[in-house]
mmCIF file of C-alpha atoms in Angstrom:
data_model
loop_
_atom_site.group_PDB
_atom_site.id
_atom_site.type_symbol
_atom_site.label_atom_id
_atom_site.label_comp_id
_atom_site.label_asym_id
_atom_site.label_seq_id
_atom_site.Cartn_x
_atom_site.Cartn_y
_atom_site.Cartn_z
ATOM 1 C CA MET A 1 7.801 -8.146 -11.810
ATOM 2 C CA SER A 2 5.054 -9.876 -9.880
ATOM 3 C CA VAL A 3 3.081 -7.789 -7.399
ATOM 4 C CA ARG A 4 -0.398 -8.642 -6.243
ATOM 5 C CA VAL A 5 -2.785 -7.509 -3.553
ATOM 6 C CA ARG A 6 -4.588 -9.801 -1.144
ATOM 7 C CA ARG A 7 -6.621 -9.291 1.974
ATOM 8 C CA VAL A 8 -4.480 -10.042 5.003
ATOM 9 C CA TYR A 9 -7.280 -12.238 6.395
ATOM 10 C CA GLU A 10 -6.902 -14.733 3.526
ATOM 11 C CA SER A 11 -4.724 -17.759 4.240
ATOM 12 C CA PRO A 12 -1.120 -17.415 3.090
ATOM 13 C CA GLU A 13 -0.241 -19.210 -0.153
ATOM 14 C CA PRO A 14 3.173 -20.454 -1.318
ATOM 15 C CA GLU A 15 3.009 -18.186 -4.390
ATOM 16 C CA ASP A 16 2.673 -15.081 -2.183
ATOM 17 C CA GLY A 17 6.436 -14.659 -2.074
ATOM 18 C CA VAL A 18 7.396 -11.788 0.216
ATOM 19 C CA ARG A 19 4.325 -10.716 2.199
ATOM 20 C CA VAL A 20 4.262 -6.974 2.877
ATOM 21 C CA LEU A 21 1.614 -5.468 5.149
ATOM 22 C CA VAL A 22 0.724 -2.037 3.741
ATOM 23 C CA ASP A 23 -1.714 -0.942 6.473
ATOM 24 C CA ARG A 24 -0.663 1.504 9.195
ATOM 25 C CA LEU A 25 -2.658 -0.364 11.854
ATOM 26 C CA TRP A 26 -2.334 -4.063 12.643
ATOM 27 C CA PRO A 27 -5.426 -5.964 11.387
ATOM 28 C CA ARG A 28 -8.019 -6.617 14.067
ATOM 29 C CA GLY A 29 -8.309 -10.132 15.397
ATOM 30 C CA LEU A 30 -5.315 -11.492 13.485
ATOM 31 C CA SER A 31 -2.295 -12.966 15.218
ATOM 32 C CA LYS A 32 1.172 -12.253 13.903
ATOM 33 C CA ASP A 33 1.718 -15.978 13.374
ATOM 34 C CA ALA A 34 -1.432 -16.339 11.271
ATOM 35 C CA ALA A 35 -0.651 -13.242 9.185
ATOM 36 C CA ARG A 36 2.847 -14.415 8.225
ATOM 37 C CA VAL A 37 3.967 -10.883 7.414
ATOM 38 C CA ASP A 38 7.569 -10.561 6.209
ATOM 39 C CA GLU A 39 7.727 -6.758 6.182
ATOM 40 C CA TRP A 40 5.613 -3.925 7.587
ATOM 41 C CA PRO A 41 6.850 -0.582 6.213
ATOM 42 C CA LYS A 42 4.533 1.810 8.064
ATOM 43 C CA ALA A 43 5.999 4.892 6.355
ATOM 44 C CA LEU A 44 4.683 3.497 3.052
ATOM 45 C CA THR A 45 1.086 3.667 4.283
ATOM 46 C CA PRO A 46 -1.273 6.635 3.940
ATOM 47 C CA SER A 47 -1.036 9.212 6.713
ATOM 48 C CA THR A 48 -3.586 9.006 9.498
ATOM 49 C CA GLU A 49 -5.119 12.272 8.269
ATOM 50 C CA LEU A 50 -5.511 11.028 4.691
ATOM 51 C CA ARG A 51 -6.876 7.671 5.813
ATOM 52 C CA ARG A 52 -9.487 9.329 8.044
ATOM 53 C CA TRP A 53 -10.432 11.811 5.293
ATOM 54 C CA TYR A 54 -10.999 9.014 2.778
ATOM 55 C CA HIS A 55 -12.927 6.739 5.158
ATOM 56 C CA ALA A 56 -15.173 9.625 6.172
ATOM 57 C CA GLY A 57 -16.385 9.722 2.564
ATOM 58 C CA GLU A 58 -15.244 13.302 2.054
ATOM 59 C CA GLY A 59 -13.646 12.730 -1.345
ATOM 60 C CA SER A 60 -13.423 10.466 -4.350
ATOM 61 C CA TYR A 61 -11.046 7.554 -4.757
ATOM 62 C CA GLU A 62 -9.289 9.487 -7.530
ATOM 63 C CA GLU A 63 -8.610 12.404 -5.162
ATOM 64 C CA PHE A 64 -7.451 9.994 -2.451
ATOM 65 C CA ALA A 65 -5.056 8.337 -4.932
ATOM 66 C CA ARG A 66 -3.688 11.738 -6.003
ATOM 67 C CA ARG A 67 -3.084 12.820 -2.397
ATOM 68 C CA TYR A 68 -1.535 9.463 -1.494
ATOM 69 C CA GLU A 69 0.834 9.602 -4.461
ATOM 70 C CA ALA A 70 1.935 13.032 -3.225
ATOM 71 C CA GLU A 71 2.647 11.534 0.223
ATOM 72 C CA LEU A 72 4.667 8.747 -1.397
ATOM 73 C CA ALA A 73 6.996 11.336 -2.928
ATOM 74 C CA ALA A 74 8.401 12.077 0.554
ATOM 75 C CA PRO A 75 11.962 10.721 0.911
ATOM 76 C CA GLU A 76 11.266 7.946 3.457
ATOM 77 C CA ALA A 77 8.208 6.662 1.588
ATOM 78 C CA ALA A 78 9.974 6.873 -1.794
ATOM 79 C CA GLU A 79 12.869 4.849 -0.398
ATOM 80 C CA LEU A 80 10.502 2.168 0.894
ATOM 81 C CA LEU A 81 8.666 2.093 -2.439
ATOM 82 C CA ASP A 82 12.016 1.501 -4.183
ATOM 83 C CA HIS A 83 12.768 -1.276 -1.680
ATOM 84 C CA VAL A 84 9.489 -3.073 -2.443
ATOM 85 C CA ARG A 85 10.141 -2.591 -6.172
ATOM 86 C CA GLU A 86 13.564 -4.255 -5.716
ATOM 87 C CA LEU A 87 11.932 -7.161 -3.858
ATOM 88 C CA ALA A 88 9.435 -7.562 -6.701
ATOM 89 C CA GLY A 89 12.287 -7.613 -9.197
ATOM 90 C CA LYS A 90 13.682 -10.674 -7.417
ATOM 91 C CA GLY A 91 10.433 -12.625 -7.009
ATOM 92 C CA PRO A 92 6.740 -12.427 -6.163
ATOM 93 C CA VAL A 93 5.529 -9.818 -3.681
ATOM 94 C CA THR A 94 2.088 -9.750 -2.112
ATOM 95 C CA LEU A 95 0.813 -6.505 -0.648
ATOM 96 C CA LEU A 96 -1.476 -7.278 2.276
ATOM 97 C CA THR A 97 -4.317 -5.042 3.380
ATOM 98 C CA SER A 98 -7.382 -5.336 5.550
ATOM 99 C CA ALA A 99 -9.334 -3.075 3.166
ATOM 100 C CA LYS A 100 -12.683 -4.612 2.223
ATOM 101 C CA THR A 101 -12.279 -3.407 -1.378
ATOM 102 C CA PRO A 102 -8.555 -3.643 -2.111
ATOM 103 C CA GLU A 103 -9.113 -2.474 -5.703
ATOM 104 C CA GLU A 104 -10.195 0.928 -4.317
ATOM 105 C CA SER A 105 -7.579 1.210 -1.604
ATOM 106 C CA HIS A 106 -4.075 2.501 -1.143
ATOM 107 C CA ALA A 107 -2.781 -0.971 -2.061
ATOM 108 C CA ALA A 108 -4.044 -0.516 -5.636
ATOM 109 C CA VAL A 109 -2.213 2.828 -5.813
ATOM 110 C CA LEU A 110 0.968 1.108 -4.641
ATOM 111 C CA VAL A 111 0.677 -1.622 -7.288
ATOM 112 C CA ARG A 112 0.233 1.003 -10.012
ATOM 113 C CA LEU A 113 3.290 2.941 -8.833
ATOM 114 C CA LEU A 114 5.393 -0.185 -8.477
ATOM 115 C CA GLU A 115 4.502 -1.310 -11.980
ATOM 116 C CA ARG A 116 5.058 2.184 -13.408
ATOM 117 C CA GLY A 117 8.549 2.345 -11.946
ATOM 118 C CA ALA A 118 9.537 -1.095 -13.214
ATOM 119 C CA GLY A 119 9.917 -0.036 -16.834
#
């Protein structure tokens, strides 16, 4: 399984495979043509409440990750997570985010869950 995270503002690369936008909001200043997004499963993204809580600096990344994992257990999100896992089983998948530090974002939580479920 090949899943990686890239900033959506980086130029698309052939090895990206299926490009999945994992942000709830469309990235500022980026056209849909330039982004080359294949899928945009909004129900897989953190809730507006959780996103605002985390960006307000009210909690740690670990607490954010725990709360986000709980949100991902909801049926619609779990189904979408399984769908992305299936895509990754067939070829490369790139999770796209506008987060400035993707390694401390919801995208990193998604990668961990996708990899955990692959075994």
